[in-house]
Amino acid sequence: MVEFFILPLFNADCIDCELKAVDLEYKGNLQSDPHRAYYLMSSISNPKHPFSWFAAGNTETLKGAAKEQGLDLREELIKFYHKYYSADIMHLVVVGNHSLDMLSEWVT
């Protein structure tokens, strides 16, 4: 599992599988009252505040938008990975029912 974060392959088949999972999650939340309330609040909030930014995607907004803009989604994912996946800008949060010593041992 750790290798995925160190050197992901960005296999095209895996990207399509993840896109389907994101799309299913998005569609599943369309009728969710808490999600609808969130989107309503974000739509009327200050457009300069991060709360108003786009929060969830689907196949159309991810793959379709990339295609419309003449972008290769896989290449864009790789660029995003190289720009943002760096230990010096990441934080790890661990929550569990185990002791702090055990949790610390697992992540070091």
PDB file of N, CA, C and O in Angstrom, residues 26-89:
ATOM      1  N   TYR A  26     -20.931  10.637  -6.039  1.00  0.00           N
ATOM      2  CA  TYR A  26     -21.590  11.908  -6.363  1.00  0.00           C
ATOM      3  C   TYR A  26     -23.091  11.691  -6.563  1.00  0.00           C
ATOM      4  O   TYR A  26     -23.917  12.404  -5.987  1.00  0.00           O
ATOM      5  N   LYS A  27     -23.446  10.712  -7.372  1.00  0.00           N
ATOM      6  CA  LYS A  27     -24.859  10.443  -7.659  1.00  0.00           C
ATOM      7  C   LYS A  27     -25.601   9.997  -6.399  1.00  0.00           C
ATOM      8  O   LYS A  27     -26.772  10.337  -6.213  1.00  0.00           O
ATOM      9  N   GLY A  28     -24.923   9.247  -5.539  1.00  0.00           N
ATOM     10  CA  GLY A  28     -25.534   8.805  -4.299  1.00  0.00           C
ATOM     11  C   GLY A  28     -25.838   9.945  -3.343  1.00  0.00           C
ATOM     12  O   GLY A  28     -26.732   9.847  -2.511  1.00  0.00           O
ATOM     13  N   ASN A  29     -25.094  11.023  -3.463  1.00  0.00           N
ATOM     14  CA  ASN A  29     -25.294  12.164  -2.573  1.00  0.00           C
ATOM     15  C   ASN A  29     -26.274  13.198  -3.109  1.00  0.00           C
ATOM     16  O   ASN A  29     -26.607  14.145  -2.393  1.00  0.00           O
ATOM     17  N   LEU A  30     -26.756  13.031  -4.325  1.00  0.00           N
ATOM     18  CA  LEU A  30     -27.658  14.024  -4.908  1.00  0.00           C
ATOM     19  C   LEU A  30     -28.934  14.198  -4.096  1.00  0.00           C
ATOM     20  O   LEU A  30     -29.466  15.300  -4.009  1.00  0.00           O
ATOM     21  N   GLN A  31     -29.421  13.123  -3.503  1.00  0.00           N
ATOM     22  CA  GLN A  31     -30.659  13.194  -2.723  1.00  0.00           C
ATOM     23  C   GLN A  31     -30.407  13.295  -1.218  1.00  0.00           C
ATOM     24  O   GLN A  31     -31.340  13.227  -0.429  1.00  0.00           O
ATOM     25  N   SER A  32     -29.155  13.462  -0.831  1.00  0.00           N
ATOM     26  CA  SER A  32     -28.802  13.567   0.576  1.00  0.00           C
ATOM     27  C   SER A  32     -29.048  14.991   1.066  1.00  0.00           C
ATOM     28  O   SER A  32     -28.453  15.939   0.556  1.00  0.00           O
ATOM     29  N   ASP A  33     -29.918  15.136   2.054  1.00  0.00           N
ATOM     30  CA  ASP A  33     -30.229  16.471   2.563  1.00  0.00           C
ATOM     31  C   ASP A  33     -28.994  17.216   3.079  1.00  0.00           C
ATOM     32  O   ASP A  33     -28.839  18.402   2.786  1.00  0.00           O
ATOM     33  N   PRO A  34     -28.109  16.579   3.851  1.00  0.00           N
ATOM     34  CA  PRO A  34     -26.916  17.317   4.289  1.00  0.00           C
ATOM     35  C   PRO A  34     -26.057  17.813   3.122  1.00  0.00           C
ATOM     36  O   PRO A  34     -25.554  18.940   3.151  1.00  0.00           O
ATOM     37  N   HIS A  35     -25.916  17.008   2.089  1.00  0.00           N
ATOM     38  CA  HIS A  35     -25.131  17.447   0.929  1.00  0.00           C
ATOM     39  C   HIS A  35     -25.844  18.561   0.168  1.00  0.00           C
ATOM     40  O   HIS A  35     -25.205  19.505  -0.291  1.00  0.00           O
ATOM     41  N   ARG A  36     -27.138  18.448   0.051  1.00  0.00           N
ATOM     42  CA  ARG A  36     -27.892  19.501  -0.637  1.00  0.00           C
ATOM     43  C   ARG A  36     -27.795  20.814   0.131  1.00  0.00           C
ATOM     44  O   ARG A  36     -27.645  21.883  -0.467  1.00  0.00           O
ATOM     45  N   ALA A  37     -27.860  20.748   1.452  1.00  0.00           N
ATOM     46  CA  ALA A  37     -27.723  21.953   2.267  1.00  0.00           C
ATOM     47  C   ALA A  37     -26.322  22.553   2.113  1.00  0.00           C
ATOM     48  O   ALA A  37     -26.171  23.775   1.999  1.00  0.00           O
ATOM     49  N   TYR A  38     -25.317  21.682   2.069  1.00  0.00           N
ATOM     50  CA  TYR A  38     -23.937  22.152   1.880  1.00  0.00           C
ATOM     51  C   TYR A  38     -23.806  22.897   0.552  1.00  0.00           C
ATOM     52  O   TYR A  38     -23.237  23.988   0.494  1.00  0.00           O
ATOM     53  N   TYR A  39     -24.320  22.304  -0.516  1.00  0.00           N
ATOM     54  CA  TYR A  39     -24.210  22.942  -1.830  1.00  0.00           C
ATOM     55  C   TYR A  39     -25.011  24.236  -1.904  1.00  0.00           C
ATOM     56  O   TYR A  39     -24.589  25.188  -2.558  1.00  0.00           O
ATOM     57  N   LEU A  40     -26.149  24.276  -1.239  1.00  0.00           N
ATOM     58  CA  LEU A  40     -26.924  25.515  -1.192  1.00  0.00           C
ATOM     59  C   LEU A  40     -26.122  26.600  -0.484  1.00  0.00           C
ATOM     60  O   LEU A  40     -25.990  27.721  -0.992  1.00  0.00           O
ATOM     61  N   MET A  41     -25.572  26.278   0.680  1.00  0.00           N
ATOM     62  CA  MET A  41     -24.793  27.269   1.435  1.00  0.00           C
ATOM     63  C   MET A  41     -23.563  27.722   0.636  1.00  0.00           C
ATOM     64  O   MET A  41     -23.242  28.902   0.611  1.00  0.00           O
ATOM     65  N   SER A  42     -22.884  26.781  -0.020  1.00  0.00           N
ATOM     66  CA  SER A  42     -21.693  27.172  -0.784  1.00  0.00           C
ATOM     67  C   SER A  42     -22.067  28.028  -1.992  1.00  0.00           C
ATOM     68  O   SER A  42     -21.309  28.919  -2.378  1.00  0.00           O
ATOM     69  N   SER A  43     -23.253  27.795  -2.559  1.00  0.00           N
ATOM     70  CA  SER A  43     -23.651  28.563  -3.742  1.00  0.00           C
ATOM     71  C   SER A  43     -23.994  30.012  -3.412  1.00  0.00           C
ATOM     72  O   SER A  43     -23.923  30.883  -4.282  1.00  0.00           O
ATOM     73  N   ILE A  44     -24.366  30.283  -2.163  1.00  0.00           N
ATOM     74  CA  ILE A  44     -24.714  31.654  -1.793  1.00  0.00           C
ATOM     75  C   ILE A  44     -23.617  32.329  -0.955  1.00  0.00           C
ATOM     76  O   ILE A  44     -23.776  33.462  -0.528  1.00  0.00           O
ATOM     77  N   SER A  45     -22.523  31.622  -0.750  1.00  0.00           N
ATOM     78  CA  SER A  45     -21.429  32.208   0.039  1.00  0.00           C
ATOM     79  C   SER A  45     -20.566  33.123  -0.835  1.00  0.00           C
ATOM     80  O   SER A  45     -20.702  33.154  -2.061  1.00  0.00           O
ATOM     81  N   ASN A  46     -19.685  33.845  -0.201  1.00  0.00           N
ATOM     82  CA  ASN A  46     -18.770  34.756  -0.891  1.00  0.00           C
ATOM     83  C   ASN A  46     -17.955  33.969  -1.924  1.00  0.00           C
ATOM     84  O   ASN A  46     -17.240  33.044  -1.566  1.00  0.00           O
ATOM     85  N   PRO A  47     -18.035  34.316  -3.198  1.00  0.00           N
ATOM     86  CA  PRO A  47     -17.320  33.565  -4.236  1.00  0.00           C
ATOM     87  C   PRO A  47     -15.797  33.608  -4.083  1.00  0.00           C
ATOM     88  O   PRO A  47     -15.096  32.785  -4.659  1.00  0.00           O
ATOM     89  N   LYS A  48     -15.287  34.552  -3.292  1.00  0.00           N
ATOM     90  CA  LYS A  48     -13.845  34.623  -3.081  1.00  0.00           C
ATOM     91  C   LYS A  48     -13.385  33.720  -1.939  1.00  0.00           C
ATOM     92  O   LYS A  48     -12.200  33.532  -1.742  1.00  0.00           O
ATOM     93  N   HIS A  49     -14.339  33.176  -1.185  1.00  0.00           N
ATOM     94  CA  HIS A  49     -13.998  32.311  -0.055  1.00  0.00           C
ATOM     95  C   HIS A  49     -13.924  30.852  -0.522  1.00  0.00           C
ATOM     96  O   HIS A  49     -14.734  30.427  -1.352  1.00  0.00           O
ATOM     97  N   PRO A  50     -12.954  30.074   0.006  1.00  0.00           N
ATOM     98  CA  PRO A  50     -12.817  28.665  -0.405  1.00  0.00           C
ATOM     99  C   PRO A  50     -14.081  27.828  -0.222  1.00  0.00           C
ATOM    100  O   PRO A  50     -14.288  26.858  -0.940  1.00  0.00           O
ATOM    101  N   PHE A  51     -14.958  28.216   0.701  1.00  0.00           N
ATOM    102  CA  PHE A  51     -16.196  27.460   0.915  1.00  0.00           C
ATOM    103  C   PHE A  51     -17.054  27.415  -0.346  1.00  0.00           C
ATOM    104  O   PHE A  51     -17.804  26.471  -0.565  1.00  0.00           O
ATOM    105  N   SER A  52     -16.934  28.422  -1.187  1.00  0.00           N
ATOM    106  CA  SER A  52     -17.755  28.481  -2.399  1.00  0.00           C
ATOM    107  C   SER A  52     -17.172  27.667  -3.549  1.00  0.00           C
ATOM    108  O   SER A  52     -17.810  27.498  -4.576  1.00  0.00           O
ATOM    109  N   TRP A  53     -15.962  27.191  -3.375  1.00  0.00           N
ATOM    110  CA  TRP A  53     -15.310  26.452  -4.456  1.00  0.00           C
ATOM    111  C   TRP A  53     -15.987  25.113  -4.703  1.00  0.00           C
ATOM    112  O   TRP A  53     -16.649  24.551  -3.847  1.00  0.00           O
ATOM    113  N   PHE A  54     -15.754  24.624  -5.886  1.00  0.00           N
ATOM    114  CA  PHE A  54     -16.273  23.328  -6.309  1.00  0.00           C
ATOM    115  C   PHE A  54     -15.792  22.247  -5.348  1.00  0.00           C
ATOM    116  O   PHE A  54     -14.616  22.163  -5.032  1.00  0.00           O
ATOM    117  N   ALA A  55     -16.698  21.396  -4.850  1.00  0.00           N
ATOM    118  CA  ALA A  55     -16.325  20.446  -3.799  1.00  0.00           C
ATOM    119  C   ALA A  55     -16.373  18.982  -4.225  1.00  0.00           C
ATOM    120  O   ALA A  55     -15.717  18.159  -3.614  1.00  0.00           O
ATOM    121  N   ALA A  56     -17.154  18.650  -5.229  1.00  0.00           N
ATOM    122  CA  ALA A  56     -17.282  17.242  -5.615  1.00  0.00           C
ATOM    123  C   ALA A  56     -17.383  17.143  -7.126  1.00  0.00           C
ATOM    124  O   ALA A  56     -17.923  18.025  -7.776  1.00  0.00           O
ATOM    125  N   GLY A  57     -16.873  16.065  -7.642  1.00  0.00           N
ATOM    126  CA  GLY A  57     -16.903  15.889  -9.089  1.00  0.00           C
ATOM    127  C   GLY A  57     -17.640  14.634  -9.496  1.00  0.00           C
ATOM    128  O   GLY A  57     -18.023  13.816  -8.672  1.00  0.00           O
ATOM    129  N   ASN A  58     -17.827  14.505 -10.786  1.00  0.00           N
ATOM    130  CA  ASN A  58     -18.400  13.297 -11.366  1.00  0.00           C
ATOM    131  C   ASN A  58     -17.660  13.031 -12.679  1.00  0.00           C
ATOM    132  O   ASN A  58     -16.722  13.750 -13.021  1.00  0.00           O
ATOM    133  N   THR A  59     -18.074  12.032 -13.407  1.00  0.00           N
ATOM    134  CA  THR A  59     -17.381  11.696 -14.642  1.00  0.00           C
ATOM    135  C   THR A  59     -17.367  12.870 -15.614  1.00  0.00           C
ATOM    136  O   THR A  59     -16.363  13.152 -16.246  1.00  0.00           O
ATOM    137  N   GLU A  60     -18.477  13.572 -15.691  1.00  0.00           N
ATOM    138  CA  GLU A  60     -18.570  14.702 -16.624  1.00  0.00           C
ATOM    139  C   GLU A  60     -17.601  15.827 -16.252  1.00  0.00           C
ATOM    140  O   GLU A  60     -16.906  16.368 -17.106  1.00  0.00           O
ATOM    141  N   THR A  61     -17.567  16.181 -14.973  1.00  0.00           N
ATOM    142  CA  THR A  61     -16.715  17.304 -14.565  1.00  0.00           C
ATOM    143  C   THR A  61     -15.239  16.941 -14.548  1.00  0.00           C
ATOM    144  O   THR A  61     -14.395  17.822 -14.651  1.00  0.00           O
ATOM    145  N   LEU A  62     -14.928  15.676 -14.396  1.00  0.00           N
ATOM    146  CA  LEU A  62     -13.525  15.268 -14.346  1.00  0.00           C
ATOM    147  C   LEU A  62     -13.009  14.848 -15.728  1.00  0.00           C
ATOM    148  O   LEU A  62     -12.154  15.504 -16.313  1.00  0.00           O
ATOM    149  N   LYS A  63     -13.557  13.784 -16.254  1.00  0.00           N
ATOM    150  CA  LYS A  63     -13.070  13.270 -17.539  1.00  0.00           C
ATOM    151  C   LYS A  63     -13.575  14.100 -18.713  1.00  0.00           C
ATOM    152  O   LYS A  63     -12.820  14.441 -19.616  1.00  0.00           O
ATOM    153  N   GLY A  64     -14.869  14.457 -18.669  1.00  0.00           N
ATOM    154  CA  GLY A  64     -15.458  15.217 -19.770  1.00  0.00           C
ATOM    155  C   GLY A  64     -14.834  16.595 -19.922  1.00  0.00           C
ATOM    156  O   GLY A  64     -14.523  17.029 -21.028  1.00  0.00           O
ATOM    157  N   ALA A  65     -14.632  17.276 -18.806  1.00  0.00           N
ATOM    158  CA  ALA A  65     -14.045  18.620 -18.849  1.00  0.00           C
ATOM    159  C   ALA A  65     -12.612  18.573 -19.365  1.00  0.00           C
ATOM    160  O   ALA A  65     -12.197  19.436 -20.142  1.00  0.00           O
ATOM    161  N   ALA A  66     -11.867  17.573 -18.957  1.00  0.00           N
ATOM    162  CA  ALA A  66     -10.483  17.439 -19.437  1.00  0.00           C
ATOM    163  C   ALA A  66     -10.476  17.232 -20.950  1.00  0.00           C
ATOM    164  O   ALA A  66      -9.695  17.866 -21.671  1.00  0.00           O
ATOM    165  N   LYS A  67     -11.366  16.393 -21.419  1.00  0.00           N
ATOM    166  CA  LYS A  67     -11.439  16.108 -22.858  1.00  0.00           C
ATOM    167  C   LYS A  67     -11.839  17.360 -23.642  1.00  0.00           C
ATOM    168  O   LYS A  67     -11.254  17.666 -24.683  1.00  0.00           O
ATOM    169  N   GLU A  68     -12.831  18.098 -23.128  1.00  0.00           N
ATOM    170  CA  GLU A  68     -13.272  19.330 -23.791  1.00  0.00           C
ATOM    171  C   GLU A  68     -12.147  20.346 -23.910  1.00  0.00           C
ATOM    172  O   GLU A  68     -12.086  21.122 -24.858  1.00  0.00           O
ATOM    173  N   GLN A  69     -11.266  20.375 -22.907  1.00  0.00           N
ATOM    174  CA  GLN A  69     -10.155  21.320 -22.900  1.00  0.00           C
ATOM    175  C   GLN A  69      -8.920  20.778 -23.617  1.00  0.00           C
ATOM    176  O   GLN A  69      -7.883  21.426 -23.633  1.00  0.00           O
ATOM    177  N   GLY A  70      -9.060  19.599 -24.215  1.00  0.00           N
ATOM    178  CA  GLY A  70      -7.944  19.006 -24.937  1.00  0.00           C
ATOM    179  C   GLY A  70      -6.837  18.509 -24.015  1.00  0.00           C
ATOM    180  O   GLY A  70      -5.672  18.424 -24.419  1.00  0.00           O
ATOM    181  N   LEU A  71      -7.202  18.169 -22.783  1.00  0.00           N
ATOM    182  CA  LEU A  71      -6.223  17.702 -21.812  1.00  0.00           C
ATOM    183  C   LEU A  71      -6.311  16.193 -21.645  1.00  0.00           C
ATOM    184  O   LEU A  71      -7.396  15.616 -21.728  1.00  0.00           O
ATOM    185  N   ASP A  72      -5.184  15.574 -21.402  1.00  0.00           N
ATOM    186  CA  ASP A  72      -5.135  14.153 -21.106  1.00  0.00           C
ATOM    187  C   ASP A  72      -5.273  14.010 -19.590  1.00  0.00           C
ATOM    188  O   ASP A  72      -4.411  14.475 -18.837  1.00  0.00           O
ATOM    189  N   LEU A  73      -6.359  13.379 -19.132  1.00  0.00           N
ATOM    190  CA  LEU A  73      -6.635  13.290 -17.705  1.00  0.00           C
ATOM    191  C   LEU A  73      -5.495  12.611 -16.953  1.00  0.00           C
ATOM    192  O   LEU A  73      -5.083  13.065 -15.887  1.00  0.00           O
ATOM    193  N   ARG A  74      -4.950  11.559 -17.506  1.00  0.00           N
ATOM    194  CA  ARG A  74      -3.840  10.853 -16.851  1.00  0.00           C
ATOM    195  C   ARG A  74      -2.650  11.782 -16.663  1.00  0.00           C
ATOM    196  O   ARG A  74      -2.051  11.844 -15.597  1.00  0.00           O
ATOM    197  N   GLU A  75      -2.307  12.533 -17.697  1.00  0.00           N
ATOM    198  CA  GLU A  75      -1.175  13.475 -17.602  1.00  0.00           C
ATOM    199  C   GLU A  75      -1.449  14.566 -16.562  1.00  0.00           C
ATOM    200  O   GLU A  75      -0.547  14.979 -15.829  1.00  0.00           O
ATOM    201  N   GLU A  76      -2.700  15.020 -16.487  1.00  0.00           N
ATOM    202  CA  GLU A  76      -3.061  16.040 -15.499  1.00  0.00           C
ATOM    203  C   GLU A  76      -2.966  15.477 -14.081  1.00  0.00           C
ATOM    204  O   GLU A  76      -2.519  16.173 -13.163  1.00  0.00           O
ATOM    205  N   LEU A  77      -3.361  14.225 -13.903  1.00  0.00           N
ATOM    206  CA  LEU A  77      -3.232  13.588 -12.595  1.00  0.00           C
ATOM    207  C   LEU A  77      -1.759  13.461 -12.188  1.00  0.00           C
ATOM    208  O   LEU A  77      -1.407  13.703 -11.033  1.00  0.00           O
ATOM    209  N   ILE A  78      -0.922  13.116 -13.126  1.00  0.00           N
ATOM    210  CA  ILE A  78       0.509  12.993 -12.844  1.00  0.00           C
ATOM    211  C   ILE A  78       1.091  14.355 -12.471  1.00  0.00           C
ATOM    212  O   ILE A  78       1.864  14.470 -11.509  1.00  0.00           O
ATOM    213  N   LYS A  79       0.692  15.400 -13.195  1.00  0.00           N
ATOM    214  CA  LYS A  79       1.175  16.746 -12.853  1.00  0.00           C
ATOM    215  C   LYS A  79       0.710  17.152 -11.452  1.00  0.00           C
ATOM    216  O   LYS A  79       1.476  17.709 -10.674  1.00  0.00           O
ATOM    217  N   PHE A  80      -0.555  16.861 -11.142  1.00  0.00           N
ATOM    218  CA  PHE A  80      -1.096  17.175  -9.827  1.00  0.00           C
ATOM    219  C   PHE A  80      -0.314  16.428  -8.747  1.00  0.00           C
ATOM    220  O   PHE A  80       0.051  17.009  -7.713  1.00  0.00           O
ATOM    221  N   TYR A  81      -0.058  15.153  -8.985  1.00  0.00           N
ATOM    222  CA  TYR A  81       0.704  14.340  -8.035  1.00  0.00           C
ATOM    223  C   TYR A  81       2.087  14.955  -7.779  1.00  0.00           C
ATOM    224  O   TYR A  81       2.498  15.118  -6.634  1.00  0.00           O
ATOM    225  N   HIS A  82       2.789  15.302  -8.824  1.00  0.00           N
ATOM    226  CA  HIS A  82       4.132  15.857  -8.664  1.00  0.00           C
ATOM    227  C   HIS A  82       4.120  17.227  -7.971  1.00  0.00           C
ATOM    228  O   HIS A  82       5.057  17.559  -7.249  1.00  0.00           O
ATOM    229  N   LYS A  83       3.049  17.974  -8.162  1.00  0.00           N
ATOM    230  CA  LYS A  83       2.970  19.296  -7.545  1.00  0.00           C
ATOM    231  C   LYS A  83       2.581  19.235  -6.065  1.00  0.00           C
ATOM    232  O   LYS A  83       3.123  19.964  -5.238  1.00  0.00           O
ATOM    233  N   TYR A  84       1.637  18.353  -5.709  1.00  0.00           N
ATOM    234  CA  TYR A  84       1.052  18.379  -4.371  1.00  0.00           C
ATOM    235  C   TYR A  84       1.409  17.210  -3.458  1.00  0.00           C
ATOM    236  O   TYR A  84       1.202  17.297  -2.261  1.00  0.00           O
ATOM    237  N   TYR A  85       1.908  16.110  -3.991  1.00  0.00           N
ATOM    238  CA  TYR A  85       2.222  14.962  -3.144  1.00  0.00           C
ATOM    239  C   TYR A  85       3.675  15.023  -2.716  1.00  0.00           C
ATOM    240  O   TYR A  85       4.550  14.396  -3.283  1.00  0.00           O
ATOM    241  N   SER A  86       3.892  15.801  -1.687  1.00  0.00           N
ATOM    242  CA  SER A  86       5.229  15.994  -1.140  1.00  0.00           C
ATOM    243  C   SER A  86       5.132  15.968   0.381  1.00  0.00           C
ATOM    244  O   SER A  86       4.246  16.618   0.962  1.00  0.00           O
ATOM    245  N   ALA A  87       6.010  15.241   1.018  1.00  0.00           N
ATOM    246  CA  ALA A  87       5.951  15.083   2.474  1.00  0.00           C
ATOM    247  C   ALA A  87       5.978  16.413   3.214  1.00  0.00           C
ATOM    248  O   ALA A  87       5.376  16.542   4.281  1.00  0.00           O
ATOM    249  N   ASP A  88       6.654  17.405   2.653  1.00  0.00           N
ATOM    250  CA  ASP A  88       6.765  18.682   3.362  1.00  0.00           C
ATOM    251  C   ASP A  88       5.471  19.503   3.357  1.00  0.00           C
ATOM    252  O   ASP A  88       5.367  20.491   4.082  1.00  0.00           O
ATOM    253  N   ILE A  89       4.464  19.090   2.578  1.00  0.00           N
ATOM    254  CA  ILE A  89       3.189  19.811   2.585  1.00  0.00           C
ATOM    255  C   ILE A  89       2.021  18.920   3.010  1.00  0.00           C
ATOM    256  O   ILE A  89       0.875  19.331   2.915  1.00  0.00           O
TER     257      ILE A  89
END
